PDB file of C-alpha atoms in Angstrom:
ATOM      1  CA  MET H 251     175.920  67.574  60.582  1.00 56.00           C
ATOM      2  CA  ARG H 252     179.696  66.658  60.790  1.00 60.00           C
ATOM      3  CA  PHE H 253     182.310  67.267  63.571  1.00 57.00           C
ATOM      4  CA  LEU H 254     185.907  66.891  63.008  1.00 57.00           C
ATOM      5  CA  GLY H 255     185.061  64.767  59.978  1.00 56.00           C
ATOM      6  CA  LEU H 256     182.592  62.622  61.954  1.00 75.00           C
ATOM      7  CA  GLU H 257     178.990  62.105  61.391  1.00 84.00           C
ATOM      8  CA  GLN H 258     176.698  63.222  64.507  1.00 90.00           C
ATOM      9  CA  SER H 259     175.250  59.819  64.738  1.00 92.00           C
ATOM     10  CA  ALA H 260     178.877  58.086  65.067  1.00 93.00           C
ATOM     11  CA  ILE H 261     179.609  60.724  67.923  1.00 95.00           C
ATOM     12  CA  ALA H 262     175.995  59.461  69.645  1.00 96.00           C
ATOM     13  CA  PHE H 263     176.760  55.825  69.388  1.00 97.00           C
ATOM     14  CA  ALA H 264     180.271  56.317  70.596  1.00 97.00           C
ATOM     15  CA  LEU H 265     178.469  58.037  73.639  1.00 97.00           C
ATOM     16  CA  ILE H 266     175.824  55.342  73.972  1.00 98.00           C
ATOM     17  CA  ASN H 267     178.716  52.596  73.836  1.00 98.00           C
ATOM     18  CA  VAL H 268     180.618  54.366  76.734  1.00 98.00           C
ATOM     19  CA  PHE H 269     177.671  53.044  79.038  1.00 98.00           C
ATOM     20  CA  LEU H 270     177.838  49.649  77.592  1.00 98.00           C
ATOM     21  CA  ALA H 271     181.436  49.301  77.867  1.00 97.00           C
ATOM     22  CA  ALA H 272     181.417  50.708  81.628  1.00 97.00           C
ATOM     23  CA  SER H 273     178.868  47.903  82.225  1.00 97.00           C
ATOM     24  CA  TYR H 274     181.734  45.342  81.207  1.00 96.00           C
ATOM     25  CA  GLN H 275     184.662  47.241  82.690  1.00 95.00           C
ATOM     26  CA  LEU H 276     183.100  47.899  86.227  1.00 95.00           C
ATOM     27  CA  PRO H 277     182.641  44.314  87.153  1.00 94.00           C
ATOM     28  CA  ILE H 278     186.131  43.570  85.690  1.00 92.00           C
ATOM     29  CA  GLN H 279     187.611  46.255  88.010  1.00 91.00           C
ATOM     30  CA  GLY H 280     186.307  44.264  90.974  1.00 89.00           C
ATOM     31  CA  GLY H 281     187.451  40.724  89.599  1.00 88.00           C
ATOM     32  CA  VAL H 282     183.997  39.589  88.023  1.00 89.00           C
ATOM     33  CA  PHE H 283     184.416  38.594  84.451  1.00 90.00           C
ATOM     34  CA  ALA H 284     180.545  38.741  83.570  1.00 91.00           C
ATOM     35  CA  LEU H 285     179.260  38.876  79.898  1.00 93.00           C
ATOM     36  CA  SER H 286     175.766  39.585  80.757  1.00 94.00           C
ATOM     37  CA  GLY H 287     175.965  43.505  79.840  1.00 96.00           C
ATOM     38  CA  VAL H 288     174.382  42.990  76.359  1.00 97.00           C
ATOM     39  CA  ALA H 289     171.479  40.985  77.898  1.00 97.00           C
ATOM     40  CA  PHE H 290     170.737  44.022  80.373  1.00 98.00           C
ATOM     41  CA  MET H 291     171.159  46.301  77.589  1.00 98.00           C
ATOM     42  CA  ALA H 292     168.456  44.416  75.525  1.00 98.00           C
ATOM     43  CA  ILE H 293     165.986  44.392  78.723  1.00 98.00           C
ATOM     44  CA  GLY H 294     166.558  48.245  79.155  1.00 98.00           C
ATOM     45  CA  ALA H 295     165.878  48.736  75.374  1.00 98.00           C
ATOM     46  CA  TYR H 296     162.818  47.014  75.426  1.00 98.00           C
ATOM     47  CA  THR H 297     161.438  48.108  78.674  1.00 98.00           C
ATOM     48  CA  SER H 298     161.801  51.694  77.711  1.00 98.00           C
ATOM     49  CA  ALA H 299     160.607  51.111  74.074  1.00 97.00           C
ATOM     50  CA  LEU H 300     157.476  49.275  75.038  1.00 97.00           C
ATOM     51  CA  LEU H 301     156.547  51.604  77.869  1.00 97.00           C
ATOM     52  CA  THR H 302     156.714  54.893  75.657  1.00 96.00           C
ATOM     53  CA  ALA H 303     155.419  53.267  72.398  1.00 94.00           C
ATOM     54  CA  ARG H 304     152.621  51.054  73.790  1.00 92.00           C
ATOM     55  CA  PHE H 305     151.544  52.553  77.103  1.00 93.00           C
ATOM     56  CA  ASP H 306     152.599  56.289  76.405  1.00 93.00           C
ATOM     57  CA  ILE H 307     154.457  56.574  79.522  1.00 94.00           C
ATOM     58  CA  ASN H 308     156.727  59.564  80.418  1.00 96.00           C
ATOM     59  CA  PRO H 309     160.111  59.126  79.008  1.00 95.00           C
ATOM     60  CA  ILE H 310     161.800  59.941  82.224  1.00 96.00           C
ATOM     61  CA  VAL H 311     159.856  57.268  84.057  1.00 97.00           C
ATOM     62  CA  ALA H 312     160.564  54.729  81.258  1.00 97.00           C
ATOM     63  CA  LEU H 313     164.301  55.619  81.506  1.00 97.00           C
ATOM     64  CA  GLY H 314     164.044  54.939  85.288  1.00 97.00           C
ATOM     65  CA  ALA H 315     162.463  51.686  84.467  1.00 98.00           C
ATOM     66  CA  ALA H 316     165.058  50.897  82.026  1.00 98.00           C
ATOM     67  CA  ALA H 317     167.723  51.026  84.706  1.00 98.00           C
ATOM     68  CA  LEU H 318     165.759  49.591  87.369  1.00 98.00           C
ATOM     69  CA  LEU H 319     164.404  46.199  85.626  1.00 98.00           C
ATOM     70  CA  PRO H 320     167.794  45.143  84.471  1.00 98.00           C
ATOM     71  CA  ALA H 321     169.236  45.915  88.045  1.00 98.00           C
ATOM     72  CA  ALA H 322     166.500  43.679  89.351  1.00 98.00           C
ATOM     73  CA  VAL H 323     167.258  40.850  87.152  1.00 97.00           C
ATOM     74  CA  ALA H 324     170.932  41.391  87.679  1.00 96.00           C
ATOM     75  CA  LEU H 325     170.370  41.003  91.432  1.00 96.00           C
ATOM     76  CA  LEU H 326     168.498  37.777  90.905  1.00 95.00           C
ATOM     77  CA  LEU H 327     171.012  36.560  88.550  1.00 94.00           C
ATOM     78  CA  SER H 328     173.945  37.236  91.293  1.00 92.00           C
ATOM     79  CA  LEU H 329     172.484  35.156  93.902  1.00 90.00           C
ATOM     80  CA  PRO H 330     173.318  31.745  92.206  1.00 89.00           C
ATOM     81  CA  LEU H 331     176.391  33.075  90.254  1.00 85.00           C
ATOM     82  CA  ALA H 332     178.163  35.287  92.855  1.00 75.00           C
ATOM     83  CA  ARG H 333     180.432  32.493  94.249  1.00 77.00           C
ATOM     84  CA  LEU H 334     181.415  31.430  90.637  1.00 79.00           C
ATOM     85  CA  GLY H 335     184.429  32.933  88.964  1.00 74.00           C
ATOM     86  CA  GLY H 336     186.737  32.736  85.742  1.00 80.00           C
ATOM     87  CA  LEU H 337     185.301  30.759  82.982  1.00 86.00           C
ATOM     88  CA  TYR H 338     182.388  29.305  84.707  1.00 89.00           C
ATOM     89  CA  LEU H 339     180.994  32.872  85.298  1.00 90.00           C
ATOM     90  CA  ALA H 340     181.781  34.052  81.887  1.00 91.00           C
ATOM     91  CA  LEU H 341     179.819  30.913  80.281  1.00 92.00           C
ATOM     92  CA  SER H 342     176.933  31.306  82.905  1.00 93.00           C
ATOM     93  CA  THR H 343     176.334  34.912  81.974  1.00 93.00           C
ATOM     94  CA  LEU H 344     176.700  34.217  78.227  1.00 93.00           C
ATOM     95  CA  ALA H 345     174.067  31.651  78.582  1.00 94.00           C
ATOM     96  CA  PHE H 346     171.813  34.107  80.083  1.00 96.00           C
ATOM     97  CA  LEU H 347     172.227  36.268  77.028  1.00 95.00           C
ATOM     98  CA  VAL H 348     171.047  33.365  75.038  1.00 95.00           C
ATOM     99  CA  VAL H 349     167.893  32.930  77.148  1.00 96.00           C
ATOM    100  CA  VAL H 350     167.204  36.623  76.783  1.00 96.00           C
ATOM    101  CA  ASP H 351     167.704  36.493  72.973  1.00 95.00           C
ATOM    102  CA  THR H 352     165.432  33.436  72.854  1.00 95.00           C
ATOM    103  CA  PHE H 353     162.800  35.490  74.879  1.00 96.00           C
ATOM    104  CA  LEU H 354     162.984  38.236  72.690  1.00 95.00           C
ATOM    105  CA  LEU H 355     162.662  36.203  69.291  1.00 94.00           C
ATOM    106  CA  ASN H 356     159.394  34.120  70.862  1.00 94.00           C
ATOM    107  CA  ALA H 357     157.344  36.554  72.788  1.00 91.00           C
ATOM    108  CA  GLY H 358     154.484  38.209  71.071  1.00 89.00           C
ATOM    109  CA  PHE H 359     154.599  41.603  72.799  1.00 92.00           C
ATOM    110  CA  THR H 360     158.305  42.248  71.621  1.00 93.00           C
ATOM    111  CA  GLY H 361     157.548  41.904  68.000  1.00 93.00           C
ATOM    112  CA  GLY H 362     159.479  38.765  67.588  1.00 93.00           C
ATOM    113  CA  ALA H 363     162.280  38.751  64.828  1.00 91.00           C
ATOM    114  CA  ALA H 364     160.685  41.765  63.146  1.00 92.00           C
ATOM    115  CA  GLY H 365     161.306  43.682  66.443  1.00 93.00           C
ATOM    116  CA  LEU H 366     159.668  47.219  67.456  1.00 94.00           C
ATOM    117  CA  TYR H 367     159.381  50.009  65.283  1.00 92.00           C
ATOM    118  CA  ARG H 368     158.167  53.721  65.576  1.00 92.00           C
ATOM    119  CA  ILE H 369     159.711  53.969  69.111  1.00 96.00           C
ATOM    120  CA  PRO H 370     159.786  57.747  70.095  1.00 95.00           C
ATOM    121  CA  ARG H 371     162.912  59.525  69.450  1.00 94.00           C
ATOM    122  CA  TYR H 372     163.520  61.293  72.685  1.00 94.00           C
ATOM    123  CA  VAL H 373     167.321  61.258  73.013  1.00 95.00           C
ATOM    124  CA  GLU H 374     169.310  64.132  71.878  1.00 94.00           C
ATOM    125  CA  MET H 375     172.904  64.559  71.444  1.00 94.00           C
ATOM    126  CA  TRP H 376     173.073  66.915  74.482  1.00 95.00           C
ATOM    127  CA  HIS H 377     171.291  64.330  76.612  1.00 96.00           C
ATOM    128  CA  LEU H 378     173.901  61.835  75.820  1.00 97.00           C
ATOM    129  CA  MET H 379     176.920  64.275  76.607  1.00 97.00           C
ATOM    130  CA  LEU H 380     175.167  65.232  79.857  1.00 98.00           C
ATOM    131  CA  ALA H 381     174.749  61.607  80.812  1.00 98.00           C
ATOM    132  CA  VAL H 382     178.339  60.719  79.927  1.00 98.00           C
ATOM    133  CA  ALA H 383     179.667  63.769  81.716  1.00 98.00           C
ATOM    134  CA  VAL H 384     177.929  62.636  84.961  1.00 98.00           C
ATOM    135  CA  LEU H 385     179.034  58.982  84.440  1.00 98.00           C
ATOM    136  CA  ALA H 386     182.729  60.314  84.212  1.00 97.00           C
ATOM    137  CA  TYR H 387     182.326  62.319  87.403  1.00 97.00           C
ATOM    138  CA  LEU H 388     180.957  58.995  89.194  1.00 96.00           C
ATOM    139  CA  ALA H 389     183.437  56.804  87.826  1.00 96.00           C
ATOM    140  CA  ARG H 390     186.317  58.910  88.938  1.00 95.00           C
ATOM    141  CA  SER H 391     185.004  59.487  92.249  1.00 96.00           C
ATOM    142  CA  LEU H 392     184.265  55.606  92.710  1.00 94.00           C
ATOM    143  CA  GLN H 393     187.890  54.638  91.786  1.00 91.00           C
ATOM    144  CA  ARG H 394     189.099  57.073  94.493  1.00 90.00           C
ATOM    145  CA  SER H 395     186.831  55.970  97.179  1.00 93.00           C
ATOM    146  CA  ARG H 396     186.862  53.267  99.714  1.00 92.00           C
ATOM    147  CA  ILE H 397     184.573  51.103  97.464  1.00 91.00           C
ATOM    148  CA  GLY H 398     187.052  51.380  94.628  1.00 91.00           C
ATOM    149  CA  ARG H 399     189.911  50.199  96.872  1.00 90.00           C
ATOM    150  CA  ALA H 400     187.937  47.462  97.964  1.00 90.00           C
ATOM    151  CA  MET H 401     187.098  46.337  94.284  1.00 91.00           C
ATOM    152  CA  VAL H 402     190.989  46.502  93.851  1.00 88.00           C
ATOM    153  CA  ALA H 403     191.757  44.123  96.793  1.00 90.00           C
ATOM    154  CA  MET H 404     188.692  41.761  95.428  1.00 88.00           C
ATOM    155  CA  ARG H 405     190.620  41.646  91.919  1.00 87.00           C
ATOM    156  CA  GLU H 406     193.928  40.817  93.568  1.00 85.00           C
ATOM    157  CA  SER H 407     192.672  38.294  95.774  1.00 83.00           C
ATOM    158  CA  SER H 408     189.194  37.623  97.180  1.00 81.00           C
ATOM    159  CA  ALA H 409     190.891  35.682 100.067  1.00 82.00           C
ATOM    160  CA  VAL H 410     192.884  38.636 101.095  1.00 82.00           C
ATOM    161  CA  ALA H 411     189.924  40.966 100.688  1.00 85.00           C
ATOM    162  CA  SER H 412     188.006  38.851 103.242  1.00 85.00           C
ATOM    163  CA  THR H 413     190.692  39.293 105.709  1.00 85.00           C
ATOM    164  CA  LEU H 414     190.285  43.028 105.283  1.00 83.00           C
ATOM    165  CA  GLY H 415     186.753  42.858 106.259  1.00 85.00           C
ATOM    166  CA  ILE H 416     185.316  42.950 102.641  1.00 88.00           C
ATOM    167  CA  ASN H 417     182.368  40.615 101.775  1.00 89.00           C
ATOM    168  CA  PRO H 418     183.172  39.379  98.335  1.00 86.00           C
ATOM    169  CA  SER H 419     179.622  38.190  97.737  1.00 87.00           C
ATOM    170  CA  LEU H 420     178.128  41.322  98.486  1.00 91.00           C
ATOM    171  CA  TYR H 421     180.376  43.415  96.355  1.00 91.00           C
ATOM    172  CA  ARG H 422     180.079  40.829  93.403  1.00 91.00           C
ATOM    173  CA  SER H 423     176.135  41.347  93.779  1.00 93.00           C
ATOM    174  CA  ALA H 424     176.604  45.054  93.667  1.00 94.00           C
ATOM    175  CA  LEU H 425     178.821  44.981  90.624  1.00 94.00           C
ATOM    176  CA  PHE H 426     176.027  42.919  89.011  1.00 95.00           C
ATOM    177  CA  VAL H 427     173.486  45.439  89.738  1.00 96.00           C
ATOM    178  CA  ALA H 428     175.575  48.324  88.718  1.00 97.00           C
ATOM    179  CA  SER H 429     176.312  46.722  85.501  1.00 97.00           C
ATOM    180  CA  GLY H 430     172.633  45.978  84.896  1.00 97.00           C
ATOM    181  CA  VAL H 431     172.003  49.719  85.418  1.00 98.00           C
ATOM    182  CA  LEU H 432     174.560  51.030  83.124  1.00 98.00           C
ATOM    183  CA  ALA H 433     173.478  48.492  80.360  1.00 98.00           C
ATOM    184  CA  GLY H 434     169.992  49.208  80.851  1.00 98.00           C
ATOM    185  CA  LEU H 435     170.579  52.847  80.370  1.00 98.00           C
ATOM    186  CA  ALA H 436     172.739  52.123  77.285  1.00 98.00           C
ATOM    187  CA  GLY H 437     169.925  50.070  75.964  1.00 98.00           C
ATOM    188  CA  ALA H 438     167.281  52.809  76.665  1.00 98.00           C
ATOM    189  CA  PHE H 439     169.424  55.587  74.975  1.00 98.00           C
ATOM    190  CA  TYR H 440     170.005  53.321  71.928  1.00 98.00           C
ATOM    191  CA  ALA H 441     166.079  52.545  71.626  1.00 97.00           C
ATOM    192  CA  HIS H 442     165.075  56.077  71.657  1.00 97.00           C
ATOM    193  CA  TYR H 443     167.946  57.532  69.603  1.00 97.00           C
ATOM    194  CA  VAL H 444     167.554  54.907  66.608  1.00 96.00           C
ATOM    195  CA  GLY H 445     163.863  54.314  66.902  1.00 96.00           C
ATOM    196  CA  VAL H 446     163.919  50.826  65.918  1.00 96.00           C
ATOM    197  CA  LEU H 447     164.728  47.453  68.018  1.00 97.00           C
ATOM    198  CA  THR H 448     165.447  43.927  66.574  1.00 95.00           C
ATOM    199  CA  PRO H 449     166.850  41.065  68.697  1.00 95.00           C
ATOM    200  CA  GLN H 450     169.572  40.849  66.142  1.00 94.00           C
ATOM    201  CA  SER H 451     170.812  44.200  67.502  1.00 94.00           C
ATOM    202  CA  PHE H 452     171.733  42.423  70.776  1.00 96.00           C
ATOM    203  CA  SER H 453     173.691  39.501  69.424  1.00 92.00           C
ATOM    204  CA  PHE H 454     177.099  37.786  70.436  1.00 93.00           C
ATOM    205  CA  SER H 455     178.993  39.994  68.117  1.00 92.00           C
ATOM    206  CA  LEU H 456     177.952  43.096  70.342  1.00 95.00           C
ATOM    207  CA  VAL H 457     179.384  41.130  73.407  1.00 95.00           C
ATOM    208  CA  VAL H 458     182.848  40.754  71.678  1.00 91.00           C
ATOM    209  CA  ARG H 459     182.654  44.573  70.676  1.00 92.00           C
ATOM    210  CA  ALA H 460     181.868  45.755  74.231  1.00 95.00           C
ATOM    211  CA  LEU H 461     184.584  43.454  75.676  1.00 92.00           C
ATOM    212  CA  VAL H 462     187.113  45.087  73.074  1.00 91.00           C
ATOM    213  CA  MET H 463     186.232  48.420  74.192  1.00 93.00           C
ATOM    214  CA  ALA H 464     186.479  47.704  77.708  1.00 93.00           C
ATOM    215  CA  LEU H 465     189.879  45.890  77.589  1.00 90.00           C
ATOM    216  CA  LEU H 466     191.217  48.177  74.944  1.00 91.00           C
ATOM    217  CA  GLY H 467     190.553  51.179  77.020  1.00 92.00           C
ATOM    218  CA  GLY H 468     191.881  49.468  80.168  1.00 91.00           C
ATOM    219  CA  THR H 469     190.021  47.883  82.951  1.00 89.00           C
ATOM    220  CA  ARG H 470     192.031  49.421  85.640  1.00 88.00           C
ATOM    221  CA  HIS H 471     191.354  52.955  85.107  1.00 90.00           C
ATOM    222  CA  TRP H 472     188.092  54.802  85.316  1.00 90.00           C
ATOM    223  CA  ALA H 473     188.560  56.421  81.811  1.00 93.00           C
ATOM    224  CA  GLY H 474     189.090  53.113  80.191  1.00 93.00           C
ATOM    225  CA  ALA H 475     185.467  52.692  78.945  1.00 95.00           C
ATOM    226  CA  PHE H 476     185.455  56.261  77.688  1.00 96.00           C
ATOM    227  CA  MET H 477     188.422  55.816  75.610  1.00 94.00           C
ATOM    228  CA  GLY H 478     187.818  52.384  74.563  1.00 94.00           C
ATOM    229  CA  ALA H 479     184.252  53.290  73.147  1.00 96.00           C
ATOM    230  CA  ALA H 480     185.623  56.396  71.438  1.00 95.00           C
ATOM    231  CA  VAL H 481     188.364  54.399  69.640  1.00 92.00           C
ATOM    232  CA  VAL H 482     186.307  51.339  68.698  1.00 91.00           C
ATOM    233  CA  THR H 483     183.314  53.336  67.532  1.00 93.00           C
ATOM    234  CA  LEU H 484     184.888  56.264  65.760  1.00 92.00           C
ATOM    235  CA  LEU H 485     188.288  54.985  64.476  1.00 87.00           C
ATOM    236  CA  PRO H 486     186.335  52.857  61.660  1.00 85.00           C
ATOM    237  CA  GLU H 487     184.671  56.149  60.657  1.00 85.00           C
ATOM    238  CA  LEU H 488     187.761  57.997  60.441  1.00 84.00           C
ATOM    239  CA  LEU H 489     189.184  55.490  58.133  1.00 81.00           C
ATOM    240  CA  ARG H 490     186.398  55.544  55.586  1.00 80.00           C
ATOM    241  CA  PRO H 491     188.719  57.283  53.044  1.00 78.00           C
ATOM    242  CA  VAL H 492     190.704  54.263  53.026  1.00 75.00           C
ATOM    243  CA  ARG H 493     187.484  51.874  52.908  1.00 72.00           C
ATOM    244  CA  GLU H 494     189.277  49.008  51.144  1.00 75.00           C
ATOM    245  CA  TRP H 495     191.742  48.858  53.817  1.00 78.00           C
ATOM    246  CA  ARG H 496     189.699  50.116  56.817  1.00 72.00           C
ATOM    247  CA  ASP H 497     189.394  46.576  58.431  1.00 74.00           C
ATOM    248  CA  VAL H 498     193.129  45.749  57.848  1.00 81.00           C
ATOM    249  CA  VAL H 499     194.366  49.095  59.215  1.00 76.00           C
ATOM    250  CA  PHE H 500     191.790  48.879  62.103  1.00 74.00           C
ATOM    251  CA  GLY H 501     192.768  45.433  63.002  1.00 78.00           C
ATOM    252  CA  ALA H 502     196.278  46.266  62.901  1.00 82.00           C
ATOM    253  CA  LEU H 503     195.976  49.196  65.235  1.00 76.00           C
ATOM    254  CA  LEU H 504     194.162  47.132  67.750  1.00 77.00           C
ATOM    255  CA  VAL H 505     196.921  44.515  67.741  1.00 83.00           C
ATOM    256  CA  ALA H 506     199.512  47.140  68.264  1.00 82.00           C
ATOM    257  CA  LEU H 507     197.737  48.625  70.958  1.00 78.00           C
ATOM    258  CA  VAL H 508     197.279  45.287  72.813  1.00 76.00           C
ATOM    259  CA  LEU H 509     200.833  44.506  72.131  1.00 83.00           C
ATOM    260  CA  PHE H 510     202.418  47.711  73.264  1.00 81.00           C
ATOM    261  CA  ALA H 511     199.688  49.006  75.723  1.00 80.00           C
ATOM    262  CA  PRO H 512     198.865  46.063  77.697  1.00 78.00           C
ATOM    263  CA  GLN H 513     197.197  48.086  80.688  1.00 83.00           C
ATOM    264  CA  GLY H 514     194.957  49.714  77.961  1.00 85.00           C
ATOM    265  CA  ILE H 515     194.725  53.189  76.573  1.00 88.00           C
ATOM    266  CA  ALA H 516     193.937  54.978  79.657  1.00 88.00           C
ATOM    267  CA  GLY H 517     196.319  52.972  81.795  1.00 84.00           C
ATOM    268  CA  THR H 518     199.123  53.651  79.406  1.00 85.00           C
ATOM    269  CA  LEU H 519     198.424  57.368  79.381  1.00 87.00           C
ATOM    270  CA  ASP H 520     198.269  57.448  83.170  1.00 84.00           C
ATOM    271  CA  SER H 521     201.924  55.720  83.118  1.00 83.00           C
ATOM    272  CA  LEU H 522     203.297  57.946  80.542  1.00 85.00           C
ATOM    273  CA  MET H 523     201.900  60.974  82.483  1.00 86.00           C
ATOM    274  CA  LEU H 524     203.351  59.679  85.674  1.00 83.00           C
ATOM    275  CA  TRP H 525     206.760  59.056  83.948  1.00 85.00           C
ATOM    276  CA  ALA H 526     206.692  62.724  82.570  1.00 85.00           C
ATOM    277  CA  ARG H 527     206.058  64.268  86.020  1.00 82.00           C
ATOM    278  CA  THR H 528     208.784  62.125  87.584  1.00 85.00           C
ATOM    279  CA  SER H 529     211.222  63.153  84.788  1.00 83.00           C
ATOM    280  CA  LEU H 530     210.332  66.737  85.017  1.00 83.00           C
ATOM    281  CA  SER H 531     210.807  66.862  88.772  1.00 80.00           C
ATOM    282  CA  ARG H 532     214.189  65.065  88.383  1.00 81.00           C
ATOM    283  CA  TRP H 533     215.409  67.445  85.729  1.00 83.00           C
ATOM    284  CA  ARG H 534     214.363  70.419  87.945  1.00 78.00           C
ATOM    285  CA  SER H 535     216.387  69.193  90.765  1.00 77.00           C
ATOM    286  CA  LEU H 536     219.534  68.507  88.705  1.00 75.00           C
ATOM    287  CA  LEU H 537     219.160  72.041  87.390  1.00 75.00           C
ATOM    288  CA  HIS H 538     219.145  73.342  90.811  1.00 68.00           C
ATOM    289  CA  GLN H 539     222.073  71.255  92.255  1.00 63.00           C
ATOM    290  CA  PRO H 540     224.941  73.547  90.726  1.00 58.00           C
ATOM    291  CA  LEU H 541     223.418  76.464  92.249  1.00 50.00           C
ATOM    292  CA  LEU H 542     223.492  74.900  95.556  1.00 47.00           C
ATOM    293  CA  TYR H 543     227.000  73.650  95.317  1.00 51.00           C
ATOM    294  CA  ARG H 544     228.205  77.173  94.164  1.00 47.00           C
ATOM    295  CA  SER H 545     226.813  78.938  97.267  1.00 51.00           C
ATOM    296  CA  ARG H 546     229.322  77.464  99.580  1.00 54.00           C
ATOM    297  CA  PRO H 547     233.063  76.344  98.574  1.00 54.00           C
ATOM    298  CA  LYS H 548     234.067  72.749  99.225  1.00 53.00           C
ATOM    299  CA  ALA H 549     236.649  71.673 101.683  1.00 53.00           C
ATOM    300  CA  ARG H 550     239.034  71.043  99.024  1.00 53.00           C
ATOM    301  CA  GLU H 551     238.912  74.498  97.642  1.00 49.00           C
ATOM    302  CA  VAL H 552     239.589  75.912 101.049  1.00 49.00           C
ATOM    303  CA  ALA H 553     242.608  73.914 101.542  1.00 51.00           C
ATOM    304  CA  LEU H 554     244.090  75.062  98.170  1.00 50.00           C
ATOM    305  CA  ASP H 555     243.531  78.742  99.159  1.00 54.00           C
ATOM    306  CA  ASP H 556     245.095  78.278 102.561  1.00 53.00           C
ATOM    307  CA  PRO H 557     248.101  75.904 102.265  1.00 51.00           C
ATOM    308  CA  ALA H 558     248.846  76.461 105.771  1.00 50.00           C
ATOM    309  CA  GLY H 559     245.511  75.294 106.870  1.00 50.00           C
ATOM    310  CA  ASP H 560     245.302  78.088 109.459  1.00 52.00           C
ATOM    311  CA  GLY H 561     243.591  80.862 107.603  1.00 48.00           C
ATOM    312  CA  GLY H 562     247.112  82.611 106.761  1.00 47.00           C
ATOM    313  CA  SER H 563     248.000  83.381 110.453  1.00 46.00           C
ATOM    314  CA  HIS H 564     251.517  82.639 111.717  1.00 45.00           C
TER     315      HIS H 564
END
């Protein structure tokens, strides 16, 4: 089944990638550059797959576990890492991905390098569309809330945020947990849509891909993860007719977006809409100005009509 020239599976992967991209974008919005989203995604995927395939657990319960277990791991991980920042935090969370990947390769119950097969395929397209719609509502509400404003303050300066009564360590831990929930859900959706899991599915290349989605879409706007996931996932599919040049064209478009839209796609579109509204308002005011001036004569015009300056009385 195709829609706008795209396979249904490509659209489904774009919807799943929205959750993965959001798991990177949300911490970055609060000034936390963590690379652990793919690790949380792997934990969520294997948790849901094992519960349904091995223990015949209800898929709704398995989905909840796929969100809660990565959240719990994220909370534990945030305790020693919450005070780190910049490169140190990025490297520490990347090391955590290596630990998770090594565990999946060597643990017997995960299937090792062969992975897990015959995972129940519970996820349908409408499930993903509904989940993304709910996420969009929550992301938009969060950005406009007090918590969203606190995240902006943290991103600009943790010291200034502290003077405003914001606890940076608490917010950092909360961002880790939220990232774990989003990535865990992405993993569960992926597992039950594809039906197969291997450790190679959660490699470093997926980290790079997720970061590109978050940064390209825009880390300062709630819609950034949605737009970034759509572009990075669907654009290569749309470029299939030029298969030989697909990677070149895709790479050139990414470079152009980075150079000419440093705020990301969502941020740039938001700025353009603001400029359009401001320009439209300015043009409207200019169009109304002549009418206002015509409604009452200027002092110079009155003087020309009455040279004596006394209304014609003598």
